[in-house]
Phi, psi and omega in degrees: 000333208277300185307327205277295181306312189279320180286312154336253255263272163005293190272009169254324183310300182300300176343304202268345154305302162328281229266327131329295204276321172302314195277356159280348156310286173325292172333309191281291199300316189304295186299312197305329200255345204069038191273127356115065195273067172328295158250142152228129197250116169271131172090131136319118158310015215289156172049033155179133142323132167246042168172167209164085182245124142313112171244159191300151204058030173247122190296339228247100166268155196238153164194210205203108165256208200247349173262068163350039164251010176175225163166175232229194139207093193289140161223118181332115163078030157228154173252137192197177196283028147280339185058032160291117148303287182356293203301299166342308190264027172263181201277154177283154211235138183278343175262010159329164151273314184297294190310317200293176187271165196292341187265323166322255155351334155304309178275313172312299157354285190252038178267005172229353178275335169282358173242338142325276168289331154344298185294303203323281180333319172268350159277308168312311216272339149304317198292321153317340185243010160229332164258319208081199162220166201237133145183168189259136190270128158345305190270350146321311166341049213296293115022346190018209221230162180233142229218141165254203214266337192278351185256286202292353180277336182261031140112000177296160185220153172292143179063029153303169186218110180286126174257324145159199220238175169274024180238333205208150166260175171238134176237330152266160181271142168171185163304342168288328170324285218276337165280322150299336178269349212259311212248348201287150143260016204176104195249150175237148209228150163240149184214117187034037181101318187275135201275135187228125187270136147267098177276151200258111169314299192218153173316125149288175113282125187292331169312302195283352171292314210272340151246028170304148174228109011260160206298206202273319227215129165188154186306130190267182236206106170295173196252085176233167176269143185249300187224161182218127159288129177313127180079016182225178159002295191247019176246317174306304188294009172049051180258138190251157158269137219100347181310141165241151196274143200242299247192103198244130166089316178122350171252143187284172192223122193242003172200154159305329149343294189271325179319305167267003168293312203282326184302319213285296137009312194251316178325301191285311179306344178281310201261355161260015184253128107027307203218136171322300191308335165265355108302352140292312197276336199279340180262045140242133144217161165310101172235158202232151206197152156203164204254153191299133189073043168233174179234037191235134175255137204241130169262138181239138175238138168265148162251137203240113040232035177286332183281340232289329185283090215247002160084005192236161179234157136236206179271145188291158205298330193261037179226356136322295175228172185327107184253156192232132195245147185233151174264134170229091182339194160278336228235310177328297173319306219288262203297353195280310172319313177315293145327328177274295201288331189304287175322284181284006171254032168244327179305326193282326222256307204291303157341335189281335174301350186277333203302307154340342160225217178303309226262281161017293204276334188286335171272008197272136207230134176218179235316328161305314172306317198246010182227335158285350168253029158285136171266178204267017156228144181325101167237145169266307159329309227266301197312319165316308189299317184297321172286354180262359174265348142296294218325283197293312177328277214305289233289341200246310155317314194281335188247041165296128181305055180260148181269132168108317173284184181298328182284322188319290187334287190312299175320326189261016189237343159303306163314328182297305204285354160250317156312336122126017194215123154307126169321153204305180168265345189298312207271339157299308182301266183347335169274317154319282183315316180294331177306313183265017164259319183304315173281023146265328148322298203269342184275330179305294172283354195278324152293358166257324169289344168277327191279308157300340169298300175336290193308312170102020171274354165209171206224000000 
């Protein structure tokens, strides 16, 4: 509960910053030009408020509404996803949205997916000059990578060590990595000292690298105990640190890697068994161990899923290898922040072609989803790295030519500015309505897929 309430305040927290400044973008170009801001709203209202202030002489009611999906900025003589008709049909106002030239408007528009990214850029380029950055180089890796069976049928070996593609050398271990081996005809490998190419027969896909179970790819990871808690599992089974795991079942395991594939392994037979009697047998199972500098082996039988939770940790990946940390002046940050945020919206924009199919609309996640990936203790790095990584999603999202977002808008005002005529007002509203229907869609299924996860009826 204690994890859940922290990542909750973490994910209302970035959000509703975001969703400020965005909508304080609009607010700003509007006041700028004498455009006329009737409300600015965080959260949506509909039939009731839960705060709501006027100040004096002031055209701008400011408030708070009670549905945590966004927030509004209304702005006079304009259509948007209030659908005030009404207003349309009095005569136009010189403190109008309607009124103003098409590039005035045009800047109104797009004031809040630009001051979205702006902040994304300017969060990195802080978090650089306040933290630096950590990341681990590929060929450090010494140990190399744990490869599962569709990566050795196409020529991968356990304990390769990735040097990069015919395009790119590689340099931090991450996702890029796996989206540079996805577009590659050519992987270069160190194999017992000697640099060895793998050629790639067909196009990877990066979706199905990153959910293969166990995934295409992952650092490998000796099979030892790092730590043990007290009073649990692997503490009753007197397993100590350094101990190594030999063995689940009877089959052996040669990293922590596979150690949790086989686990991973009994867990679906367990959860696929028919008949008691195939749920009797599927909950004992065997893990075989010793404790370090010893040659002596202890097999333990467990019962699952009471066991499952085995009380021992081992060690992360980064405490293997070299992580190599960079320093960043203040003047330093600015473009390396730049560089960073660019790198990850070009990372994002190239992903959306997976977004096209099943396994795609089935990884598509919506606020359970975007709120678990907070960590489940106060960290301000990891938190910063995620709002300036909402940041650029929402700047980008917002500005897709779709109607009721920011891009419809910018699309019918293009037209204007080269045809030289406005879309009709029936064909604006209408276009609203199809707009906030898709986008109640895609939020519908995108929170249904959270819900079949929860449930464990989809992976």
């Amino acid at each position: 509960m204690e994890v859940f309430l922290i990542r909750l305040l973490q994910f209302m927290l970035s959000i509703s910053l975001l969703v400020l400044l965005h909508e304080g973008g609009h607010f700003f170009f509007s006041r700028l030009f004498g455009v006329r801001v009737e409300k600015f709203y965080l959260f949506f209202d509909p039939w009731f408020h839960l705060f709501e202030w006027k100040p004096k002489k002031s055209e701008t009611t400011y408030g708070i509404g009670w549905l945590p999906l966004g927030g509004y900025c209304k702005i006079a003589g304009m259509i948007d996803e209030s659908f005030d008709t009404e207003q349309m049909k009095q005569p136009e106002q010189p403190w109008e949205f309607r009124s103003k030239p098409a590039w005035q408007r045009l800047l109104i528009m797009i004031g809040g997916v630009l001051v979205n990214f702006l902040l994304a850029l300017f969060i990195y380029a802080m978090v650089l000059f306040t933290w630096g950055n950590d990341y681990i180089r590929t060929q450090d890796m010494s140990m190399g990578m744990k490869f599962n069976s569709e990566a050795k049928a196409l020529g991968f070996q356990d304990h390769d060590i990735l040097v990069g593609t015919d395009n790119t050398t590689f340099e931090a271990y991450g996702v890029d990595v796996f989206r540079e081996m996805a577009k590659a005809s050519r992987v270069d490998v160190l194999r017992n000292g000697k640099k060895v190419s793998i050629d790639l027969p067909v196009e990877l896909n990066l979706l199905d690298m990153l959910k293969q179970t166990p995934q295409f790819m992952s650092p490998f990871m000796p099979a030892r105990v790092d730590s043990v808690i007290p009073r649990t599992t692997a503490a009753r089974l007197d397993m100590r640190k350094g101990d190594e795991l030999l063995a689940v079942n009877g089959v052996k395991v040669d990293s922590y890697n596979e150690f949790q594939n086989e686990m991973g392994k009994l867990t679906d037979v367990l959860a696929a068994a028919q008949t008691r009697a195939d749920s009797l047998k599927a909950r004992h199972i065997s893990v075989t161990f010793r404790h370090e500098g010893s040659n002596q082996a202890y097999t333990a039988t467990l019962t699952m899923p009471e066991d499952m939770k085995f009380g021992f940790f081992p060690k992360l990946y980064t405490d293997y290898y070299k992580v190599t940390h960079q320093e960043y002046g203040f003047f330093e940050s600015i473009p390396a922040g730049i560089a960073y945020g660019w790198n990850q919206l070009r990372g994002y924009v190239g992903d959306l072609k997976y977004l096209f199919s099943a396994d795609g609309a089935k990884s598509l996640g919506g606020f359970g989803a975007i709120g678990s990936l907070f960590p489940p203790t106060w960290d301000w790095h990891a938190f910063w790295l995620m709002t300036a990584w909402l940041s650029i999603i929402l700047a980008f999202m917002n500005i897709l030519p779709i109607p009721a977002l920011d891009g419809g808008h910018v699309l019918f005002l293009l037209y204007e500015i080269i045809f030289r005529r406005k879309p009709g007002e029936k064909f604006l509203v209408r276009a609203e309505y199809i707009g906030f229907t898709i986008l109640i869609l895609l939020m519908l299924v995108a929170n249904l897929n959270d819900v079949l996860r929860w449930l464990g009826i989809m992976y």
